[in-house]
Amino acid sequence: MALLLRFDGKIVLEYKDMYYSTFVVLTLIKIVVYGVLGLYSSLWRYASIDELIQVFFATAIETALCYLYGEFFGVRLPRSVYIMSWFITFIFIGGSRLSYRILRRLNNFVRNDKTDKARVMVIGAGEAGSMVIKELQKHDELNGIPVAIIDDDIHKQKSNIHGIPVLGGRGKIKEISSKHGIDEIIIALPSIPKSELRKIVDICKDTKCKLKILPGVYEIIDEKVSLKRIRDVNIEDLLGRDEVNLNTEEIAGYIKDEIILITGGGGSIGSELCRQLIRFKPKKLVIFDIYENNAYDLENELRSKYKDKLSIEVIIGSIRDKERLNQVFAKYKPGVVFHAAAHKHVPLMELNPGEAIKNNVIGTLNVVQASDEFKVKKFVLISTDKAVNPTNIMGATKRVAEMIVQTMNKRSKTEFVAVRFGNVLGSNGSVIPLFKRQIAQGIPVTVTHPEVTRFFMTIPEAAQLVIQAGAMAKGGEIFILDMGQSVRIVDLARDLIKLSGFEPDVDIKIEFTGLRPGEKLYEELLLREEGIQSTSHENIYIGKPLDLSFNEVMMGIRALENSIDDKEALKTCMKNIVSTYTGCDEVAASN
């Protein structure tokens, strides 16, 4: 073809003879070069710019070799023939490999309005958005066809990515989803701050489209962003805040090469502490829990992920069993203890106050005394906002646990501290799993009161801040985590119903059941007399230590032990220890 083009279809006889005498050898040169450079092993359906680059170099190399062969053996065709030959070969080979994708793209375009696949809007015209669109176009098995792109960058608007138009910023989400019949919205902004993500999700919620999201970069450390990582938007995306900034050097200073013991290590907070602590390279993790199933699952998860890089021991036992605790402390000699084991369910503890005392008070005392006896360097108690002006036994027991920690710190070389925070999304006993089950069953979502509010934090955020607070501890402090704004539970229920694709009060009803025993309308993070001071971390504060007597606290605990089977006497004793405690009967009367 190059000879025909060079001589306008009338090839000189001399060059025609040269061609006939060498075309077999030249063809073999091409085949060998293409084979060596892998042109025959690529799959056409996945052909991309990488294949074109491969074809470019392969055809350039074989053309150069053909030219050198002619020069060496005296078969000298015009140089322009070689150049034209290379260009034609590159176009034919590259075009043939891209033809499959081009035909599929044309087919998708023709069928775009006739398909049963979901019509997808992608939010984000960056690399992640480009990847999502390309994958949706490439894989027929994926139930989605990209139709529109949204991006706030005005320089990207009115442009196209893989043939899909960028139609505007977030302000046009509702308009475009209605105009183009969008069924599904994929948010492809893995680096966006959580505050901005919430604003976008709030807009998308009103479109009645199914919402999906690529997880944030903090969720996919060491993993590439891929379509497999896309998940449904969840309530954590609405309530979670920006990634926590940790002082890794400060944390490594007290975690690295230490033996760490976590009580309640199989629970929601305890297990996340284990996952977060591993990155700081402790010498050994000792997971202490009474519930073997959670501990077993966590052990398998960690061993599967880290294999021989992690030293881990799972110990089954109860913090109520002082002798068992002493055995564990004597054997492993932990340098740092995170005490997360506790009974946390408010209504159940109201019905079983003696069990709350045994676990949350006496159990904590046992762990504290073992930590002191076996010279633990640092002890961190996981507390709760329900310990502030408690209206229930659970909260009161956690306040006593704080008092134990603060008073023991005065008598011990161990640095004892507590970290206080509110509700954790998705934790055991959280309202979120209950709402999800009710929505899945199509039954009314139950909320105790239209005005009840709670502070919320994600499990990873809580665990990270607990670890950071431990690094800042000098002993005796109660660290208070910044929980942001409190959230009305009824608003949480409505958001969850919308995210599930239903209309609140139409598809799924919301019913108010009344406050449960020991429950109050709002939680507090700080006692009036504690005051508050900031720390070097923007999300962590310190409550001023109160002047408490260890002996008085111990006398109160003994009185609780003696009244363990008498609910009324027990509550009276609790009132004597925790002056701000008001039982559920008093709360009900005030309401």
Short mmCIF file of C-alpha atoms in Angstrom, two decimals, residues 43 84 134 154 180 194 208 231 314 343 356 367 461 469 475 485 497 512 517 547 589:
data_model
loop_
_atom_site.label_atom_id
_atom_site.label_comp_id
_atom_site.label_asym_id
_atom_site.label_seq_id
_atom_site.Cartn_x
_atom_site.Cartn_y
_atom_site.Cartn_z
CA LEU A 43 -7.23 -8.93 24.81
CA MET A 84 4.22 5.49 4.97
CA LYS A 134 -14.86 3.81 32.19
CA ILE A 154 -16.39 25.51 36.27
CA HIS A 180 -32.41 12.84 32.55
CA LYS A 194 -16.66 14.88 55.34
CA LYS A 208 -35.11 9.73 45.53
CA ARG A 231 -20.82 0.96 48.52
CA VAL A 314 -6.77 -13.98 73.02
CA HIS A 343 -22.26 -3.28 80.50
CA ALA A 356 -24.09 -3.26 86.38
CA VAL A 367 -8.54 -4.10 86.59
CA GLU A 461 -12.87 8.17 65.06
CA ALA A 469 -5.72 10.96 74.45
CA GLY A 475 -2.40 10.93 85.04
CA GLN A 485 -23.40 18.99 67.46
CA ILE A 497 -35.36 5.83 55.77
CA PHE A 512 -42.89 7.49 69.31
CA PRO A 517 -36.43 3.77 82.23
CA ASP A 547 -10.93 16.58 94.76
CA ALA A 589 -41.61 12.79 88.02
#
